[in-house]
mmCIF file of C-alpha atoms in Angstrom:
data_model
loop_
_atom_site.group_PDB
_atom_site.id
_atom_site.type_symbol
_atom_site.label_atom_id
_atom_site.label_comp_id
_atom_site.label_asym_id
_atom_site.label_seq_id
_atom_site.Cartn_x
_atom_site.Cartn_y
_atom_site.Cartn_z
ATOM 1 C CA MET A 1 -36.006 -358.387 107.493
ATOM 2 C CA ARG A 2 -35.766 -355.113 108.482
ATOM 3 C CA PRO A 3 -34.782 -352.247 105.814
ATOM 4 C CA GLY A 4 -31.069 -351.425 106.123
ATOM 5 C CA GLU A 5 -30.303 -354.342 108.140
ATOM 6 C CA ARG A 6 -29.007 -355.693 105.177
ATOM 7 C CA ARG A 7 -28.440 -355.219 101.515
ATOM 8 C CA ALA A 8 -31.468 -355.354 99.593
ATOM 9 C CA PRO A 9 -31.982 -357.944 96.937
ATOM 10 C CA ALA A 10 -31.213 -356.387 93.286
ATOM 11 C CA LEU A 11 -34.047 -355.068 91.392
ATOM 12 C CA ALA A 12 -34.562 -356.669 88.340
ATOM 13 C CA ARG A 13 -36.339 -355.130 85.274
ATOM 14 C CA GLY A 14 -39.873 -356.676 85.056
ATOM 15 C CA THR A 15 -40.271 -356.981 88.687
ATOM 16 C CA LEU A 16 -41.603 -354.954 91.620
ATOM 17 C CA HIS A 17 -40.612 -354.743 94.969
ATOM 18 C CA LEU A 18 -43.042 -354.078 97.734
ATOM 19 C CA TRP A 19 -41.886 -353.742 101.387
ATOM 20 C CA THR A 20 -44.110 -353.167 104.794
ATOM 21 C CA VAL A 21 -42.985 -351.318 107.520
ATOM 22 C CA ARG A 22 -44.663 -351.033 111.011
ATOM 23 C CA ILE A 23 -44.965 -347.404 112.057
ATOM 24 C CA ALA A 24 -44.045 -347.084 115.959
ATOM 25 C CA LEU A 25 -45.594 -344.214 117.519
ATOM 26 C CA ASP A 26 -43.691 -344.306 120.803
ATOM 27 C CA PRO A 27 -41.669 -341.166 121.156
ATOM 28 C CA ARG A 28 -38.167 -342.941 121.658
ATOM 29 C CA ALA A 29 -38.557 -344.736 118.230
ATOM 30 C CA VAL A 30 -39.501 -341.600 116.730
ATOM 31 C CA ASP A 31 -36.508 -339.910 118.072
ATOM 32 C CA ASP A 32 -34.370 -342.922 117.050
ATOM 33 C CA SER A 33 -35.609 -342.712 113.439
ATOM 34 C CA LEU A 34 -35.432 -338.684 113.362
ATOM 35 C CA GLY A 35 -31.680 -339.259 113.771
ATOM 36 C CA ARG A 36 -31.203 -341.145 110.683
ATOM 37 C CA LEU A 37 -32.790 -338.360 108.430
ATOM 38 C CA THR A 38 -31.599 -335.332 106.743
ATOM 39 C CA ARG A 39 -31.640 -331.773 108.518
ATOM 40 C CA ALA A 40 -34.596 -330.809 106.123
ATOM 41 C CA GLU A 41 -36.307 -333.731 107.057
ATOM 42 C CA ARG A 42 -35.943 -332.998 110.625
ATOM 43 C CA ALA A 43 -37.133 -329.758 110.229
ATOM 44 C CA TRP A 44 -40.090 -330.624 108.520
ATOM 45 C CA ALA A 45 -41.134 -333.553 111.017
ATOM 46 C CA ALA A 46 -40.778 -330.766 113.613
ATOM 47 C CA ARG A 47 -43.452 -328.816 111.988
ATOM 48 C CA LEU A 48 -45.784 -331.954 112.054
ATOM 49 C CA GLY A 49 -47.941 -331.027 115.559
ATOM 50 C CA SER A 50 -49.653 -334.339 115.024
ATOM 51 C CA PRO A 51 -47.847 -336.884 116.785
ATOM 52 C CA GLY A 52 -49.180 -339.624 114.375
ATOM 53 C CA ALA A 53 -48.238 -337.454 111.258
ATOM 54 C CA ARG A 54 -44.870 -337.052 112.479
ATOM 55 C CA ALA A 55 -44.807 -340.774 113.390
ATOM 56 C CA ARG A 56 -45.838 -341.805 109.715
ATOM 57 C CA PHE A 57 -43.514 -339.402 108.148
ATOM 58 C CA VAL A 58 -40.241 -340.218 110.094
ATOM 59 C CA ALA A 59 -40.727 -344.242 109.928
ATOM 60 C CA ALA A 60 -41.708 -343.998 106.198
ATOM 61 C CA ARG A 61 -38.812 -341.659 105.386
ATOM 62 C CA ARG A 62 -36.207 -343.621 107.589
ATOM 63 C CA ALA A 63 -37.365 -346.963 105.753
ATOM 64 C CA LEU A 64 -37.313 -345.143 102.034
ATOM 65 C CA ARG A 65 -33.720 -344.003 103.097
ATOM 66 C CA ALA A 66 -32.613 -347.596 104.197
ATOM 67 C CA LEU A 67 -34.130 -349.311 101.219
ATOM 68 C CA LEU A 68 -32.984 -346.762 98.451
ATOM 69 C CA GLY A 69 -29.241 -346.914 100.189
ATOM 70 C CA ALA A 70 -29.326 -350.747 99.877
ATOM 71 C CA TYR A 71 -30.438 -350.776 96.688
ATOM 72 C CA LEU A 72 -27.844 -347.899 95.399
ATOM 73 C CA GLY A 73 -25.236 -349.164 97.750
ATOM 74 C CA LEU A 74 -25.461 -345.687 99.487
ATOM 75 C CA GLU A 75 -25.497 -344.752 102.833
ATOM 76 C CA PRO A 76 -29.027 -343.631 103.759
ATOM 77 C CA THR A 77 -28.607 -340.115 104.434
ATOM 78 C CA ARG A 78 -26.710 -339.815 101.296
ATOM 79 C CA VAL A 79 -29.517 -340.647 98.931
ATOM 80 C CA ARG A 80 -30.454 -337.091 97.503
ATOM 81 C CA LEU A 81 -34.299 -337.253 96.958
ATOM 82 C CA GLU A 82 -36.215 -334.300 95.115
ATOM 83 C CA GLU A 83 -39.810 -333.280 94.998
ATOM 84 C CA GLY A 84 -41.626 -333.744 91.733
ATOM 85 C CA PRO A 85 -43.944 -330.703 90.275
ATOM 86 C CA HIS A 86 -46.886 -332.235 92.592
ATOM 87 C CA GLY A 87 -44.828 -332.877 95.763
ATOM 88 C CA LYS A 88 -43.828 -336.406 94.702
ATOM 89 C CA PRO A 89 -40.798 -337.680 96.337
ATOM 90 C CA ALA A 90 -38.341 -338.856 93.523
ATOM 91 C CA LEU A 91 -34.472 -339.698 93.432
ATOM 92 C CA ARG A 92 -32.692 -337.122 92.190
ATOM 93 C CA ALA A 93 -31.373 -338.086 88.676
ATOM 94 C CA ARG A 94 -27.313 -339.271 88.598
ATOM 95 C CA ARG A 95 -25.313 -339.614 85.731
ATOM 96 C CA GLY A 96 -24.946 -342.966 84.534
ATOM 97 C CA ALA A 97 -27.029 -344.540 87.151
ATOM 98 C CA ARG A 98 -29.945 -346.349 86.219
ATOM 99 C CA PRO A 99 -33.477 -345.112 87.407
ATOM 100 C CA LEU A 100 -35.096 -346.267 90.406
ATOM 101 C CA HIS A 101 -38.671 -345.586 90.898
ATOM 102 C CA PHE A 102 -40.546 -345.624 94.266
ATOM 103 C CA SER A 103 -43.781 -344.650 95.903
ATOM 104 C CA VAL A 104 -44.882 -344.941 99.369
ATOM 105 C CA SER A 105 -48.112 -345.048 101.439
ATOM 106 C CA HIS A 106 -49.327 -345.330 104.841
ATOM 107 C CA SER A 107 -52.532 -346.212 106.564
ATOM 108 C CA GLY A 108 -53.398 -347.826 109.755
ATOM 109 C CA GLY A 109 -49.973 -348.292 111.671
ATOM 110 C CA LEU A 110 -48.301 -349.678 108.344
ATOM 111 C CA ALA A 111 -46.134 -347.832 105.518
ATOM 112 C CA VAL A 112 -46.078 -349.600 102.329
ATOM 113 C CA LEU A 113 -43.008 -349.174 100.093
ATOM 114 C CA ALA A 114 -42.840 -350.034 96.062
ATOM 115 C CA PHE A 115 -39.983 -349.769 93.990
ATOM 116 C CA SER A 116 -39.325 -350.706 90.136
ATOM 117 C CA ALA A 117 -36.731 -350.242 87.913
ATOM 118 C CA ASP A 118 -38.975 -350.316 84.988
ATOM 119 C CA GLY A 119 -40.874 -346.633 85.134
ATOM 120 C CA PRO A 120 -42.918 -344.763 87.407
ATOM 121 C CA VAL A 121 -44.716 -346.561 90.209
ATOM 122 C CA GLY A 122 -47.637 -345.429 92.302
ATOM 123 C CA VAL A 123 -49.048 -347.371 95.647
ATOM 124 C CA ASP A 124 -51.765 -346.584 97.970
ATOM 125 C CA VAL A 125 -53.219 -348.374 101.081
ATOM 126 C CA GLU A 126 -56.207 -347.776 103.509
ATOM 127 C CA ARG A 127 -57.010 -349.602 106.447
ATOM 128 C CA LEU A 128 -60.428 -351.461 105.891
ATOM 129 C CA ARG A 129 -62.927 -349.194 107.918
ATOM 130 C CA PRO A 130 -66.817 -348.503 107.939
ATOM 131 C CA MET A 131 -67.579 -345.674 105.484
ATOM 132 C CA PRO A 132 -71.091 -344.776 106.106
ATOM 133 C CA ASN A 133 -70.981 -342.473 102.992
ATOM 134 C CA ALA A 134 -69.571 -345.231 100.620
ATOM 135 C CA LEU A 135 -71.907 -344.954 97.879
ATOM 136 C CA ARG A 136 -72.360 -341.284 97.659
ATOM 137 C CA LEU A 137 -68.327 -340.699 97.495
ATOM 138 C CA ALA A 138 -68.544 -343.156 94.658
ATOM 139 C CA GLU A 139 -71.012 -341.464 92.986
ATOM 140 C CA ARG A 140 -69.039 -338.229 93.487
ATOM 141 C CA TYR A 141 -65.562 -339.214 92.879
ATOM 142 C CA LEU A 142 -65.281 -342.597 90.775
ATOM 143 C CA THR A 143 -66.516 -342.944 87.261
ATOM 144 C CA ARG A 144 -69.982 -344.944 86.659
ATOM 145 C CA ARG A 145 -67.835 -348.021 85.476
ATOM 146 C CA GLU A 146 -65.353 -347.697 88.818
ATOM 147 C CA ARG A 147 -68.483 -347.712 91.090
ATOM 148 C CA ALA A 148 -70.361 -350.359 89.962
ATOM 149 C CA ARG A 149 -68.814 -352.446 92.130
ATOM 150 C CA VAL A 150 -69.783 -350.189 95.306
ATOM 151 C CA ARG A 151 -73.513 -350.054 93.785
ATOM 152 C CA TRP A 152 -73.709 -353.560 93.850
ATOM 153 C CA ALA A 153 -72.028 -354.374 97.138
ATOM 154 C CA ARG A 154 -74.548 -355.895 99.377
ATOM 155 C CA GLY A 155 -74.299 -354.456 103.286
ATOM 156 C CA PRO A 156 -72.553 -351.556 104.484
ATOM 157 C CA ALA A 157 -69.509 -353.539 105.293
ATOM 158 C CA ALA A 158 -69.178 -354.737 101.594
ATOM 159 C CA ARG A 159 -69.751 -351.498 100.023
ATOM 160 C CA SER A 160 -67.139 -350.030 102.281
ATOM 161 C CA ARG A 161 -64.540 -352.354 101.231
ATOM 162 C CA ALA A 162 -65.406 -352.246 97.728
ATOM 163 C CA PHE A 163 -65.260 -348.437 97.757
ATOM 164 C CA LEU A 164 -61.796 -348.468 99.359
ATOM 165 C CA GLU A 165 -60.696 -351.130 96.914
ATOM 166 C CA ALA A 166 -61.899 -348.890 93.973
ATOM 167 C CA TRP A 167 -60.443 -345.779 95.742
ATOM 168 C CA THR A 168 -56.690 -347.069 96.114
ATOM 169 C CA ALA A 169 -56.455 -348.067 92.656
ATOM 170 C CA LYS A 170 -57.580 -344.856 91.327
ATOM 171 C CA GLU A 171 -55.142 -343.059 93.847
ATOM 172 C CA ALA A 172 -52.504 -345.642 93.265
ATOM 173 C CA LEU A 173 -52.559 -344.535 89.452
ATOM 174 C CA LEU A 174 -52.632 -340.672 90.258
ATOM 175 C CA LYS A 175 -49.524 -341.216 92.307
ATOM 176 C CA ALA A 176 -47.769 -343.315 89.562
ATOM 177 C CA THR A 177 -48.542 -340.493 87.182
ATOM 178 C CA GLY A 178 -47.138 -337.959 89.709
ATOM 179 C CA ASP A 179 -50.340 -335.789 89.194
ATOM 180 C CA GLY A 180 -51.921 -336.618 92.528
ATOM 181 C CA LEU A 181 -55.521 -335.575 93.328
ATOM 182 C CA ALA A 182 -55.442 -332.440 91.317
ATOM 183 C CA ALA A 183 -55.998 -335.068 88.070
ATOM 184 C CA LEU A 184 -58.758 -336.948 89.687
ATOM 185 C CA GLY A 185 -61.295 -336.392 87.075
ATOM 186 C CA ARG A 186 -58.781 -337.419 84.492
ATOM 187 C CA ALA A 187 -58.246 -340.824 85.537
ATOM 188 C CA GLU A 188 -60.139 -344.232 85.621
ATOM 189 C CA VAL A 189 -59.257 -347.660 86.688
ATOM 190 C CA VAL A 190 -61.273 -350.146 84.810
ATOM 191 C CA ARG A 191 -61.115 -354.066 83.304
ATOM 192 C CA ALA A 192 -60.901 -353.746 79.675
ATOM 193 C CA ARG A 193 -62.711 -357.314 79.674
ATOM 194 C CA PRO A 194 -64.562 -359.459 82.417
ATOM 195 C CA ARG A 195 -61.828 -360.884 84.343
ATOM 196 C CA GLY A 196 -59.273 -359.340 82.555
ATOM 197 C CA PRO A 197 -56.233 -357.102 84.693
ATOM 198 C CA LEU A 198 -57.202 -353.981 86.073
ATOM 199 C CA GLU A 199 -56.035 -350.909 83.357
ATOM 200 C CA GLY A 200 -55.207 -347.267 84.167
ATOM 201 C CA LEU A 201 -56.515 -344.656 82.098
ATOM 202 C CA VAL A 202 -55.315 -341.128 82.048
ATOM 203 C CA ASP A 203 -57.322 -338.944 79.572
ATOM 204 C CA GLY A 204 -58.913 -342.116 78.128
ATOM 205 C CA GLU A 205 -55.438 -343.657 77.041
ATOM 206 C CA SER A 206 -54.512 -346.784 78.774
ATOM 207 C CA ARG A 207 -51.080 -346.681 79.538
ATOM 208 C CA TRP A 208 -51.009 -348.440 83.368
ATOM 209 C CA ARG A 209 -51.411 -351.653 84.854
ATOM 210 C CA ILE A 210 -53.013 -351.867 88.184
ATOM 211 C CA HIS A 211 -52.549 -354.875 90.546
ATOM 212 C CA ARG A 212 -54.363 -355.198 94.041
ATOM 213 C CA ILE A 213 -52.603 -355.759 97.029
ATOM 214 C CA ALA A 214 -53.259 -357.065 100.615
ATOM 215 C CA PRO A 215 -50.104 -356.100 102.525
ATOM 216 C CA ALA A 216 -51.725 -356.959 105.884
ATOM 217 C CA PRO A 217 -54.702 -358.172 107.469
ATOM 218 C CA GLY A 218 -57.297 -355.228 107.513
ATOM 219 C CA LEU A 219 -55.587 -353.285 104.645
ATOM 220 C CA VAL A 220 -56.494 -352.938 101.128
ATOM 221 C CA GLY A 221 -54.333 -351.314 98.689
ATOM 222 C CA ALA A 222 -53.186 -351.222 94.770
ATOM 223 C CA VAL A 223 -50.149 -350.680 92.543
ATOM 224 C CA ALA A 224 -49.784 -349.022 89.340
ATOM 225 C CA VAL A 225 -47.090 -349.542 86.995
ATOM 226 C CA PRO A 226 -46.547 -348.939 83.228
ATOM 227 C CA ARG A 227 -48.065 -351.420 81.073
ATOM 228 C CA THR A 228 -45.816 -353.429 79.052
ATOM 229 C CA THR A 229 -48.096 -355.067 76.938
ATOM 230 C CA MET B 1 -65.997 -318.209 115.633
ATOM 231 C CA ASP B 2 -68.201 -317.344 112.789
ATOM 232 C CA ASP B 3 -70.771 -319.993 111.811
ATOM 233 C CA VAL B 4 -69.143 -321.390 108.525
ATOM 234 C CA VAL B 5 -65.975 -322.007 110.495
ATOM 235 C CA THR B 6 -67.715 -323.663 113.036
ATOM 236 C CA ARG B 7 -69.664 -325.848 110.782
ATOM 237 C CA VAL B 8 -66.508 -326.578 109.069
ATOM 238 C CA ALA B 9 -64.652 -327.635 112.021
ATOM 239 C CA ARG B 10 -67.719 -329.601 113.170
ATOM 240 C CA ARG B 11 -67.166 -331.542 109.682
ATOM 241 C CA VAL B 12 -63.321 -331.701 110.264
ATOM 242 C CA ALA B 13 -63.724 -333.298 113.809
ATOM 243 C CA GLU B 14 -66.274 -335.581 111.857
ATOM 244 C CA VAL B 15 -64.279 -336.917 109.469
ATOM 245 C CA LEU B 16 -60.809 -337.211 111.634
ATOM 246 C CA ALA B 17 -62.834 -338.523 114.167
ATOM 247 C CA ARG B 18 -61.523 -336.077 116.609
ATOM 248 C CA SER B 19 -63.451 -334.138 119.278
ATOM 249 C CA PRO B 20 -64.712 -331.011 118.371
ATOM 250 C CA ALA B 21 -62.747 -329.139 121.173
ATOM 251 C CA GLU B 22 -59.397 -330.384 119.211
ATOM 252 C CA VAL B 23 -60.445 -328.601 116.008
ATOM 253 C CA LYS B 24 -59.562 -324.984 116.003
ATOM 254 C CA PRO B 25 -59.736 -322.342 113.288
ATOM 255 C CA GLU B 26 -56.118 -322.058 113.186
ATOM 256 C CA SER B 27 -55.506 -326.173 113.216
ATOM 257 C CA ARG B 28 -53.676 -327.060 110.190
ATOM 258 C CA LEU B 29 -55.400 -330.436 109.077
ATOM 259 C CA MET B 30 -52.515 -332.090 107.451
ATOM 260 C CA THR B 31 -49.595 -331.209 109.899
ATOM 261 C CA ASP B 32 -51.660 -330.927 112.902
ATOM 262 C CA LEU B 33 -54.837 -333.065 112.654
ATOM 263 C CA GLY B 34 -52.727 -335.741 110.456
ATOM 264 C CA ALA B 35 -55.410 -335.756 107.773
ATOM 265 C CA GLU B 36 -54.587 -337.783 104.698
ATOM 266 C CA SER B 37 -55.729 -337.439 101.234
ATOM 267 C CA LEU B 38 -59.003 -339.693 101.688
ATOM 268 C CA ASP B 39 -59.750 -337.776 104.753
ATOM 269 C CA LEU B 40 -59.674 -334.444 102.200
ATOM 270 C CA VAL B 41 -62.171 -335.989 99.954
ATOM 271 C CA GLU B 42 -64.479 -337.065 102.584
ATOM 272 C CA LEU B 43 -64.257 -333.980 104.115
ATOM 273 C CA MET B 44 -65.051 -331.850 100.792
ATOM 274 C CA PHE B 45 -67.918 -334.285 100.172
ATOM 275 C CA LEU B 46 -69.226 -333.449 103.582
ATOM 276 C CA LEU B 47 -68.717 -329.416 102.888
ATOM 277 C CA GLU B 48 -70.611 -330.053 99.791
ATOM 278 C CA GLN B 49 -73.737 -331.642 101.351
ATOM 279 C CA GLU B 50 -73.803 -329.497 104.318
ATOM 280 C CA PHE B 51 -73.331 -326.470 102.596
ATOM 281 C CA GLY B 52 -75.102 -326.936 99.036
ATOM 282 C CA ILE B 53 -71.852 -325.882 97.047
ATOM 283 C CA ARG B 54 -69.912 -327.799 94.946
ATOM 284 C CA LEU B 55 -66.123 -327.548 95.878
ATOM 285 C CA SER B 56 -63.148 -328.730 93.540
ATOM 286 C CA ARG B 57 -59.692 -329.610 94.457
ATOM 287 C CA GLU B 58 -58.345 -326.209 93.432
ATOM 288 C CA ASP B 59 -60.727 -324.922 96.416
ATOM 289 C CA LEU B 60 -58.418 -326.789 98.637
ATOM 290 C CA SER B 61 -55.167 -326.575 96.975
ATOM 291 C CA LEU B 62 -53.603 -322.885 97.749
ATOM 292 C CA SER B 63 -51.200 -323.323 94.870
ATOM 293 C CA ALA B 64 -53.648 -323.491 92.275
ATOM 294 C CA GLN B 65 -55.465 -320.161 93.869
ATOM 295 C CA LEU B 66 -52.203 -318.057 93.319
ATOM 296 C CA GLY B 67 -52.883 -318.015 89.533
ATOM 297 C CA LEU B 68 -49.464 -319.203 88.812
ATOM 298 C CA THR B 69 -48.541 -321.285 86.186
ATOM 299 C CA GLU B 70 -46.487 -324.467 87.119
ATOM 300 C CA GLU B 71 -43.148 -323.060 85.712
ATOM 301 C CA GLU B 72 -43.960 -319.476 87.871
ATOM 302 C CA LEU B 73 -44.421 -321.441 90.910
ATOM 303 C CA ARG B 74 -41.316 -323.210 91.284
ATOM 304 C CA SER B 75 -37.688 -322.450 90.891
ATOM 305 C CA GLY B 76 -35.807 -325.926 90.779
ATOM 306 C CA GLU B 77 -36.988 -327.795 93.618
ATOM 307 C CA VAL B 78 -38.259 -325.205 95.468
ATOM 308 C CA LEU B 79 -41.046 -322.611 95.420
ATOM 309 C CA SER B 80 -40.151 -319.541 93.239
ATOM 310 C CA PRO B 81 -39.765 -316.111 95.086
ATOM 311 C CA LYS B 82 -42.476 -314.893 93.317
ATOM 312 C CA ALA B 83 -44.632 -317.676 94.651
ATOM 313 C CA VAL B 84 -43.340 -317.116 98.098
ATOM 314 C CA ALA B 85 -44.033 -313.158 98.111
ATOM 315 C CA LEU B 86 -47.745 -313.966 96.692
ATOM 316 C CA LEU B 87 -48.217 -316.493 99.565
ATOM 317 C CA ARG B 88 -46.848 -313.983 102.141
ATOM 318 C CA GLU B 89 -49.303 -311.591 101.248
ATOM 319 C CA ARG B 90 -52.097 -313.903 101.003
ATOM 320 C CA PHE B 91 -50.807 -315.644 104.454
ATOM 321 C CA PRO B 92 -49.599 -313.065 106.563
ATOM 322 C CA ALA B 93 -49.828 -315.035 109.777
ATOM 323 C CA ALA B 94 -48.003 -318.255 108.134
ATOM 324 C CA GLY B 95 -44.362 -316.672 108.287
ATOM 325 C CA ASP B 96 -43.076 -319.937 109.845
ATOM 326 C CA VAL B 97 -44.050 -322.013 106.931
ATOM 327 C CA LEU B 98 -43.019 -319.396 103.964
ATOM 328 C CA HIS B 99 -39.505 -319.388 104.600
ATOM 329 C CA GLU B 100 -37.381 -318.885 101.739
ATOM 330 C CA GLY B 101 -36.767 -322.216 99.766
ATOM 331 C CA VAL B 102 -39.954 -324.167 100.968
ATOM 332 C CA THR B 103 -41.036 -326.934 98.876
ATOM 333 C CA ARG B 104 -44.421 -327.657 97.475
ATOM 334 C CA ARG B 105 -45.380 -330.331 100.148
ATOM 335 C CA GLU B 106 -44.556 -327.842 103.023
ATOM 336 C CA LEU B 107 -47.530 -325.954 101.574
ATOM 337 C CA ALA B 108 -49.693 -328.658 103.109
ATOM 338 C CA ALA B 109 -49.251 -326.720 106.298
ATOM 339 C CA LEU B 110 -50.990 -323.708 105.077
ATOM 340 C CA LEU B 111 -54.197 -325.716 105.100
ATOM 341 C CA THR B 112 -56.380 -324.607 107.719
ATOM 342 C CA VAL B 113 -60.001 -324.722 109.084
ATOM 343 C CA GLU B 114 -60.388 -321.009 108.814
ATOM 344 C CA GLU B 115 -58.772 -321.529 105.146
ATOM 345 C CA ILE B 116 -61.213 -324.102 104.100
ATOM 346 C CA ALA B 117 -63.768 -321.970 105.572
ATOM 347 C CA ARG B 118 -62.817 -319.269 103.518
ATOM 348 C CA SER B 119 -62.897 -321.290 100.588
ATOM 349 C CA VAL B 120 -66.424 -322.533 101.357
ATOM 350 C CA ARG B 121 -67.384 -318.928 101.814
ATOM 351 C CA ASN B 122 -66.109 -317.978 98.530
ATOM 352 C CA ARG B 123 -68.171 -320.557 97.065
ATOM 353 C CA LEU B 124 -71.415 -319.383 98.597
ATOM 354 C CA ALA B 125 -70.681 -315.842 97.312
ATOM 355 C CA ALA B 126 -70.016 -317.217 93.575
ATOM 356 C CA PRO B 127 -72.986 -316.993 91.277
ATOM 357 C CA GLY B 128 -74.317 -320.369 90.598
ATOM 358 C CA ALA B 129 -72.783 -321.926 94.073
#
């Protein structure tokens, strides 16, 4: 189903909805999407000199509005969005309405949108690609525990994949907390016990659950939600 | 182009798989060249190697460099007039970005190759770089 085609299913507590949307690069599709955004969003799109960045923004924002509108029973352009302290978009609080949390990521021609009624959510996806510096990037930006799998991976392809998996887990966590990359050094994604679930720690405290996702062939990613147990 | 700008531009081209001719000093990384967060992280890493320095996220985060607290930086959803005034002083050529009511996300447009080169130069000049 395409976002906006019909009403999205109700978002029950304890569930997480993930949507994938293909990002159309041809100018006609971009123009069509532009017509479904707000004036401020169109102005921002006009500032995006990179055709790829513009296509990603308009496709993801159009889908976000369509889906939020469907969940809330509103016209997509009437959905009121605002920016959090570090630029993370959020739904403007509405009196009496239950909160709806979301996060958006895109890579490799696909946007992924995550929705939850339980609490903040963060999603991140990356296209699987050769990362010649995977090991050194892991040493610089991941913790010792996070980079163990990168270090032990055999061969460049496995190493690149292990790095992108670890990186998307960490970025999903930072997007859920709303702190963004500024908090890179305070966040860690680990398994509390072997084969146990992935947990997201901020300043050493475990408050988040991380799930790996594979929304399409050639993409790796993760989504972070508040821990319930 | 001076040497630091040239070297930064070369690394930007490498990370974003662009031809060097596409990357100019005034190129805006996120809005003109389509860089995403992992691209910036890779770039920071490559620049650290290239110049033998240590960069922090703050080096690339323009808001952090204004020396304003989170409260001073924002006024509701948009940047505070004080923050906009400071940014205009710092970026006299970026009047198109720094309009009244500019949001935090829109500041991404300020990140140019030249601006990164400036951070690198600051690091090179700092003691213990």
